[in-house]
mmCIF file of C-alpha atoms and ligand atoms in Angstrom:
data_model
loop_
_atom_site.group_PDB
_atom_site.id
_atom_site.type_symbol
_atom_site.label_atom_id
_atom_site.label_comp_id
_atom_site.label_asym_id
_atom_site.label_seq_id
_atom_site.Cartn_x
_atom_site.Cartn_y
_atom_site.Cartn_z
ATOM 1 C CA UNK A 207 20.196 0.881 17.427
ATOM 2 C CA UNK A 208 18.791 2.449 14.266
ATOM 3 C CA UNK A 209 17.367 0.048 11.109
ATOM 4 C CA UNK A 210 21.034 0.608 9.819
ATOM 5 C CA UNK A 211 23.087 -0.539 12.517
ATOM 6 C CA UNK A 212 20.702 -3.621 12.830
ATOM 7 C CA UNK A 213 20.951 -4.758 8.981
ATOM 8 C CA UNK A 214 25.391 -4.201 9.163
ATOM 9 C CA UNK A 215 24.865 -6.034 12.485
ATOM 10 C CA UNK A 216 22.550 -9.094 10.989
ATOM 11 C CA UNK A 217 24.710 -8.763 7.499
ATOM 12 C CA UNK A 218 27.890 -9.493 9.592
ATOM 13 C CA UNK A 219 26.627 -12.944 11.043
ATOM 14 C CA UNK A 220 25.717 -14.105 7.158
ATOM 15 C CA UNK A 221 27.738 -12.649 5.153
ATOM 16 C CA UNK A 222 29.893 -15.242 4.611
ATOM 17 C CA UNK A 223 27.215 -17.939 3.516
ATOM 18 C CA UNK A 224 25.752 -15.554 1.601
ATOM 19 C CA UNK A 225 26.396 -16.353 -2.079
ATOM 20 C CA UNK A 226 25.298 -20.142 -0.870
ATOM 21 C CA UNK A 227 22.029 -19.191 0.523
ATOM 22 C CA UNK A 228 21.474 -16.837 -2.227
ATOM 23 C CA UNK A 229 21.852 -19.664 -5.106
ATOM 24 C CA UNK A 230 18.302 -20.679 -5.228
ATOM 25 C CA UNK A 231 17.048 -16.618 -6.217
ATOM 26 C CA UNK A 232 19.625 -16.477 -8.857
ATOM 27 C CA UNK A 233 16.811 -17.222 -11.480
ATOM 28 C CA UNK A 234 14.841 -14.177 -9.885
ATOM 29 C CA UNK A 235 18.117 -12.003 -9.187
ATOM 30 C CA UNK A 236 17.818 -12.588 -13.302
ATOM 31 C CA UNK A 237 14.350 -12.272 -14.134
ATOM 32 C CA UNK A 238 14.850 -8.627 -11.736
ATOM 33 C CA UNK A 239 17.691 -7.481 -14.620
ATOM 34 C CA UNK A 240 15.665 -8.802 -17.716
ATOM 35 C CA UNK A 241 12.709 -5.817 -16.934
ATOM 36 C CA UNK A 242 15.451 -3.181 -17.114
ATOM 37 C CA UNK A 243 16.035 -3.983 -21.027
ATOM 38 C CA UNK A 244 19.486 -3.537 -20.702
ATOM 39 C CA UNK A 245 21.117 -1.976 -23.732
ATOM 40 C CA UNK A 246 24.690 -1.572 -24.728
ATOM 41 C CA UNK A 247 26.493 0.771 -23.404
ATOM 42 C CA UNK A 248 23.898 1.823 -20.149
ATOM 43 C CA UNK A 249 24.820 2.580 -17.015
ATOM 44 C CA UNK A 250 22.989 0.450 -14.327
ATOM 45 C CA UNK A 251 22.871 1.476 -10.591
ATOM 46 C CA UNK A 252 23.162 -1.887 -8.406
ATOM 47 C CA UNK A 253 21.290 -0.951 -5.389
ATOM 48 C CA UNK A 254 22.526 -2.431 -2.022
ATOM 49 C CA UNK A 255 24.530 -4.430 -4.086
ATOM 50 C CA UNK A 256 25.220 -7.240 -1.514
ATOM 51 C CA UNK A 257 28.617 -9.378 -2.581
ATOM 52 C CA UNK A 258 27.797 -8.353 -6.540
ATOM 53 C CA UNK A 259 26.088 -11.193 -7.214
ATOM 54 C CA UNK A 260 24.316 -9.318 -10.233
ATOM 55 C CA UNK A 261 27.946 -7.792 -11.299
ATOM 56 C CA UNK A 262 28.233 -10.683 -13.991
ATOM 57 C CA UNK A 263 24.771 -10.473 -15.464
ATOM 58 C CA UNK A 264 24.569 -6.464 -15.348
ATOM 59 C CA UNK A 265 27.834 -6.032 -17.352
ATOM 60 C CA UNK A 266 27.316 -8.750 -19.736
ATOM 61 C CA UNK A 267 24.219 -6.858 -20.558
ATOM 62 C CA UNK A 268 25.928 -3.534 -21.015
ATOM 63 C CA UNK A 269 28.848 -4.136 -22.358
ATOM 64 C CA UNK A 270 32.189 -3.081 -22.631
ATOM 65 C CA UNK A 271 31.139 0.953 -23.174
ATOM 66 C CA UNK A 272 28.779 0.451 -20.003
ATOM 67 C CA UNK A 273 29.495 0.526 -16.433
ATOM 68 C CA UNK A 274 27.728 -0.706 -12.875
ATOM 69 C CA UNK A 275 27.563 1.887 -10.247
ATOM 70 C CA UNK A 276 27.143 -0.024 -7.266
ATOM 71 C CA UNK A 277 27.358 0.653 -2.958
ATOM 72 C CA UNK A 278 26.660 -1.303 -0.502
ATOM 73 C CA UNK A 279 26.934 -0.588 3.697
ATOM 74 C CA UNK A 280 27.897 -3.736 5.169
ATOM 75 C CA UNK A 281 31.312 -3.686 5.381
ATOM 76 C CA UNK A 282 31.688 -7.509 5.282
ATOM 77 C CA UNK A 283 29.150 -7.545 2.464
ATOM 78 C CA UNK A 284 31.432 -4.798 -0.017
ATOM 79 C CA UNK A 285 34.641 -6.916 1.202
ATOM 80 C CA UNK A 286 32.831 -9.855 -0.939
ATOM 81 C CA UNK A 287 31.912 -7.548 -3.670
ATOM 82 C CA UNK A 288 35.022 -5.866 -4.112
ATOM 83 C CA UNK A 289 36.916 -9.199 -4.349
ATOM 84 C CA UNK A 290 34.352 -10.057 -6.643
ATOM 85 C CA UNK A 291 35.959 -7.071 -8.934
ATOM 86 C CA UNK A 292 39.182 -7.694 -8.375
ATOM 87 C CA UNK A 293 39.146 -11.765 -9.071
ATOM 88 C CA UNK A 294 37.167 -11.003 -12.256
ATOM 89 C CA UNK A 295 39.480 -8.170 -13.266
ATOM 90 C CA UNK A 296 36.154 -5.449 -14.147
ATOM 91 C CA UNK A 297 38.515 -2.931 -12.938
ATOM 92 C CA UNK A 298 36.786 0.372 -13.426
ATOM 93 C CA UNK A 299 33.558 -1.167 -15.277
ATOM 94 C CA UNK A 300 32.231 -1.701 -11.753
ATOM 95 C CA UNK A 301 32.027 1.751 -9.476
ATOM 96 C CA UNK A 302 31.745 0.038 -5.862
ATOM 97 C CA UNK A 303 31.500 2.044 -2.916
ATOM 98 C CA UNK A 304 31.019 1.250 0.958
ATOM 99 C CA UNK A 305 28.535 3.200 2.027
ATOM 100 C CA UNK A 306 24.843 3.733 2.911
ATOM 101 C CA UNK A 307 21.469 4.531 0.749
ATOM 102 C CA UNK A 308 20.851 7.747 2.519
ATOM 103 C CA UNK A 309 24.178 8.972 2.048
ATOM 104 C CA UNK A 310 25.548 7.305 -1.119
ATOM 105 C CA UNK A 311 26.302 9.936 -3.890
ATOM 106 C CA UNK A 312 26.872 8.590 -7.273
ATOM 107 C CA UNK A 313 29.448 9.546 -9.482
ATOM 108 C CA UNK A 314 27.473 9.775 -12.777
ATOM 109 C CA UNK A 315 24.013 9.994 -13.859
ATOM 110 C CA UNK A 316 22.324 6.224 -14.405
ATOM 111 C CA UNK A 317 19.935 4.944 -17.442
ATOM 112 C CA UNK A 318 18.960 2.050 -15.190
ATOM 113 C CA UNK A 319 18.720 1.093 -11.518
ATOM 114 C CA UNK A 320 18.018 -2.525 -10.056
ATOM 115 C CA UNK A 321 16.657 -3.159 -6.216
ATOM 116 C CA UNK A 322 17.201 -6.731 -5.989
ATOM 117 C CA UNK A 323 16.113 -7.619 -2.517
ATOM 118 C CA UNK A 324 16.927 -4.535 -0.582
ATOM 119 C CA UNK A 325 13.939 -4.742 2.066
ATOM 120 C CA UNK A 326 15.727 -2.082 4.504
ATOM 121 C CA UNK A 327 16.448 -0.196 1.099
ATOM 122 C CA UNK A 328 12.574 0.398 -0.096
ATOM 123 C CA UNK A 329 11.553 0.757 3.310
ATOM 124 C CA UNK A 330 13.615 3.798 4.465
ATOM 125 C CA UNK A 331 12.431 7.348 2.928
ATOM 126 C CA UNK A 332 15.013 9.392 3.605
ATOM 127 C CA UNK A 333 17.175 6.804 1.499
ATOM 128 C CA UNK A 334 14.519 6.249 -1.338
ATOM 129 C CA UNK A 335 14.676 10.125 -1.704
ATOM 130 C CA UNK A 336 18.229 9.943 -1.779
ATOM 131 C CA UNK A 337 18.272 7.546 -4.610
ATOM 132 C CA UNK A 338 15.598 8.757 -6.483
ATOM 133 C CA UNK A 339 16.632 12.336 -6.972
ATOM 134 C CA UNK A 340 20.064 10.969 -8.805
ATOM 135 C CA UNK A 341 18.583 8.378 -10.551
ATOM 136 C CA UNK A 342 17.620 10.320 -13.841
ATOM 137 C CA UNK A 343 13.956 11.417 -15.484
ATOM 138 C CA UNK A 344 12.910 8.542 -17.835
ATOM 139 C CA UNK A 345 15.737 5.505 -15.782
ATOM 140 C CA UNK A 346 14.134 2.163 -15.903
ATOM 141 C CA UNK A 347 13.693 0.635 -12.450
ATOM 142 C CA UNK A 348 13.061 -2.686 -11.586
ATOM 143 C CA UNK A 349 12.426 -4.130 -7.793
ATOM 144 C CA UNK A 350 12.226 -7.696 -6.598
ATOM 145 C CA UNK A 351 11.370 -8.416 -2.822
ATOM 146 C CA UNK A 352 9.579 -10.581 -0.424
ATOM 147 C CA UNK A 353 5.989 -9.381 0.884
ATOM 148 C CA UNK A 354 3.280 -10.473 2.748
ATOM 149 C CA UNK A 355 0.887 -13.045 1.790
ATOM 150 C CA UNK A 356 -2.955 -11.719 1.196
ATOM 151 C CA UNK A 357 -4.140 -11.204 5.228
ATOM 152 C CA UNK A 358 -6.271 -13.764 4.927
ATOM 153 C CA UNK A 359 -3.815 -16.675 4.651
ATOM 154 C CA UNK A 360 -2.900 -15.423 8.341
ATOM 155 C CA UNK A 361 -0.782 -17.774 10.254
ATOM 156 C CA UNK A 362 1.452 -18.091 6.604
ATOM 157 C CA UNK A 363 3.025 -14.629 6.804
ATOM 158 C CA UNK A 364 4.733 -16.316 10.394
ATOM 159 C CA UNK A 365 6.773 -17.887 7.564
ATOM 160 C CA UNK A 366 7.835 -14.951 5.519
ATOM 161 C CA UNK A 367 8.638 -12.796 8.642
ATOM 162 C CA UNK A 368 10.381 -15.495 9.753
ATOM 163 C CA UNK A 369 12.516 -15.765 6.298
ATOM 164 C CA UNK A 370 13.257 -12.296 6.186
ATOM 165 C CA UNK A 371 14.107 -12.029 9.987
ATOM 166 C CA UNK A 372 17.859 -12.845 10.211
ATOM 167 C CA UNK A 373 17.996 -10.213 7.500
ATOM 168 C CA UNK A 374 16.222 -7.392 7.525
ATOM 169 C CA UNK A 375 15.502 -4.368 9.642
ATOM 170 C CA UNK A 376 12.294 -4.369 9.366
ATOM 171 C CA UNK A 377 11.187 -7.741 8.852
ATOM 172 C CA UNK A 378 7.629 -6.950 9.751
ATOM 173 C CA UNK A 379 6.417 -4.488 7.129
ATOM 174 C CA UNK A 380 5.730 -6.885 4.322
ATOM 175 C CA UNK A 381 2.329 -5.713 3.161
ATOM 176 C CA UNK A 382 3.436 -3.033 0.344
ATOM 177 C CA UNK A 383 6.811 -2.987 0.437
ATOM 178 C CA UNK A 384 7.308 -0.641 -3.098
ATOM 179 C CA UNK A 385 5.171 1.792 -1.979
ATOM 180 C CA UNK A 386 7.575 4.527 -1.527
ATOM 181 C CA UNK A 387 9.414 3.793 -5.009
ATOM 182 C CA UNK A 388 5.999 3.787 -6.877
ATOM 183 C CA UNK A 389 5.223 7.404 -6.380
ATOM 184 C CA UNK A 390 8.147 7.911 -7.949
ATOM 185 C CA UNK A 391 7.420 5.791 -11.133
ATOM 186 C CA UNK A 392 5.530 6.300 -14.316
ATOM 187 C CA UNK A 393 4.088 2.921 -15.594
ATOM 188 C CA UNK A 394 4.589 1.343 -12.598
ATOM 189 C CA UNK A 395 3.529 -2.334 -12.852
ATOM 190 C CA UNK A 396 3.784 -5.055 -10.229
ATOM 191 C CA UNK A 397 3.321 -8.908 -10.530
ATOM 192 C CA UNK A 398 3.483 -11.468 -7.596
ATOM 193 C CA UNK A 399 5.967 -14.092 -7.382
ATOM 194 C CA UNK A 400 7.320 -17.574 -5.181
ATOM 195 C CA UNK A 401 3.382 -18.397 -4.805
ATOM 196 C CA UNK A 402 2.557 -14.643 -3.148
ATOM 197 C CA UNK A 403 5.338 -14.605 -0.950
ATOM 198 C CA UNK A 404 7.437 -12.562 -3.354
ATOM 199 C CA UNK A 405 6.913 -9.605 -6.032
ATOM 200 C CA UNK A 406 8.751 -8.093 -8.662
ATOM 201 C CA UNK A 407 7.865 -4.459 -10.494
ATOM 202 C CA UNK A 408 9.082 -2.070 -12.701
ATOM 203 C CA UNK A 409 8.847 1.184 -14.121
ATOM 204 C CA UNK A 410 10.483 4.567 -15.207
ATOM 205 C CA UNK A 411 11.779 7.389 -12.793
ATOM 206 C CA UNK A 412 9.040 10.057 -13.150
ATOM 207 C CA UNK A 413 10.174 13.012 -14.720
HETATM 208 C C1 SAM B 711 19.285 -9.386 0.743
HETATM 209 S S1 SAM B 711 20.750 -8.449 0.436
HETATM 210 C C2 SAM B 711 20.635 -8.252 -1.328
HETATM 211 C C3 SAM B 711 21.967 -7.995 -1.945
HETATM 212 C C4 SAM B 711 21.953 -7.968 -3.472
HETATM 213 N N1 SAM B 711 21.094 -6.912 -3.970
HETATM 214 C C5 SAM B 711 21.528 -9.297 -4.034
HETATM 215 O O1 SAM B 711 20.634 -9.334 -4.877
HETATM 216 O O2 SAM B 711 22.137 -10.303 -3.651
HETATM 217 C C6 SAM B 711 20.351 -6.791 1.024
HETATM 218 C C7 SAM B 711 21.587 -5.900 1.050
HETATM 219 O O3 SAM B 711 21.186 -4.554 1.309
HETATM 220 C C8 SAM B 711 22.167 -3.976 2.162
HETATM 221 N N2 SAM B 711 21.548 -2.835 2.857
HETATM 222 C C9 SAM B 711 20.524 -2.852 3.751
HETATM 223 N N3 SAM B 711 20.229 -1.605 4.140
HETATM 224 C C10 SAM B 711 21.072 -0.776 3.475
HETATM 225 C C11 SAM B 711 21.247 0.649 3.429
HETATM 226 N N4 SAM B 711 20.465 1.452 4.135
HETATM 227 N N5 SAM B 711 22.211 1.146 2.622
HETATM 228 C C12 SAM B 711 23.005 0.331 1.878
HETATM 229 N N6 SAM B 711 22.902 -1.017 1.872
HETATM 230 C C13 SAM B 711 21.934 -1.562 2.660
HETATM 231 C C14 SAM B 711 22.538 -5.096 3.100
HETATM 232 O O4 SAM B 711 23.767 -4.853 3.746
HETATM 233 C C15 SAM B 711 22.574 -6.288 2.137
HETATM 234 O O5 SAM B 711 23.826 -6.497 1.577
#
């Protein structure tokens, strides 16, 4: 199976608990949007958007002249999201697509893109590349994630693999997880979070 058949394969056995096992990171899903100093009327790219959890927050901070561009791959993941439009009536504020990183092509260009916990995301090139070369010169980025403790707390990265598991891919390559979006940033900066089990960056697509 290839890294994206796993993830739509481990996304279909928790999708539906999701947004209940996601409650506890809402404060970081947030603290993610804050470094993209939103302004009215931006247009924000919600990357691997899950069931648009960040909708709410991303178009209160844009506005009624802004808009969310937003895909996701797991079918059962987009079903949530898209009901997630329709029940809150965003209509065409939200752009929602089904569809994968490496393949996704986005309608418009975007001042702003947000990688909130999209492991399988950061980790593939082909669809970092993808993203990066429509994401436009000068777009604030911000990424949130779980990494690896420092190696010499050994037997305590057992527990984040173990968290990240019945998610991700690639559940083992935790020890620089934004190192193919940082070549790719000016002013990249990086600060640890969730005791070192978690990190959070930002910076601006090079030009
Ligand atoms: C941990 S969830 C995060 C969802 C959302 N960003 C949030 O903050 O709740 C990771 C999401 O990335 C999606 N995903 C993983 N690999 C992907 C890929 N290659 N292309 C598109 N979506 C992908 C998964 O299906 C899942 O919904």
């Amino acid at each position: 199976m290839t890294p994206n058949q796993i993830s739509i394969e481990r996304y279909r056995r928790v999708a539906a608990g999701y947004d209940a096992s996601a409650h506890f990171t809402m404060p970081l899903r947030l603290r993610t949007i804050g470094l993209l100093a939103l302004a009215p009327g931006d247009v924000v790219l919600d990357v691997g958007a899950g069931t648009g959890l960040s909708f709410a927050p991303l178009l209160a901070a844009v506005g009624e002249r802004g808009r969310v561009l937003a895909f996701e791959q797991s079918p059962e993941m987009c079903e949530q999201a898209e009901a997630r439009v329709r029940r809150e009536g965003w209509g065409d504020r939200v752009w929602l697509q089904c569809s994968s990183a490496e393949e996704v092509r986005l309608p418009q260009p975007c001042d702003a893109a947000l990688f909130n916990y999209v492991h399988d995301i950061s980790r593939s090139p082909q669809a970092v590349d993808n993203l990066m070369r429509q994401i436009k010169p000068g777009a604030r980025i911000a990424i949130a994630g779980m990494k690896f403790f420092p190696w010499w707390t050994g037997p305590l990265n057992l527990l984040a693999w173990l968290k990240n598991r019945p998610y991700n891919a690639n559940p083992a390559d935790l020890w620089s997880p934004w190192d193919r979006i940082a070549p790719w940033c000016d002013g990249f900066e990086r600060w640890s979070t969730q005791w070192g089990m978690g990190y959070i960056a930002r910076g601006r697509r090079r030009a």
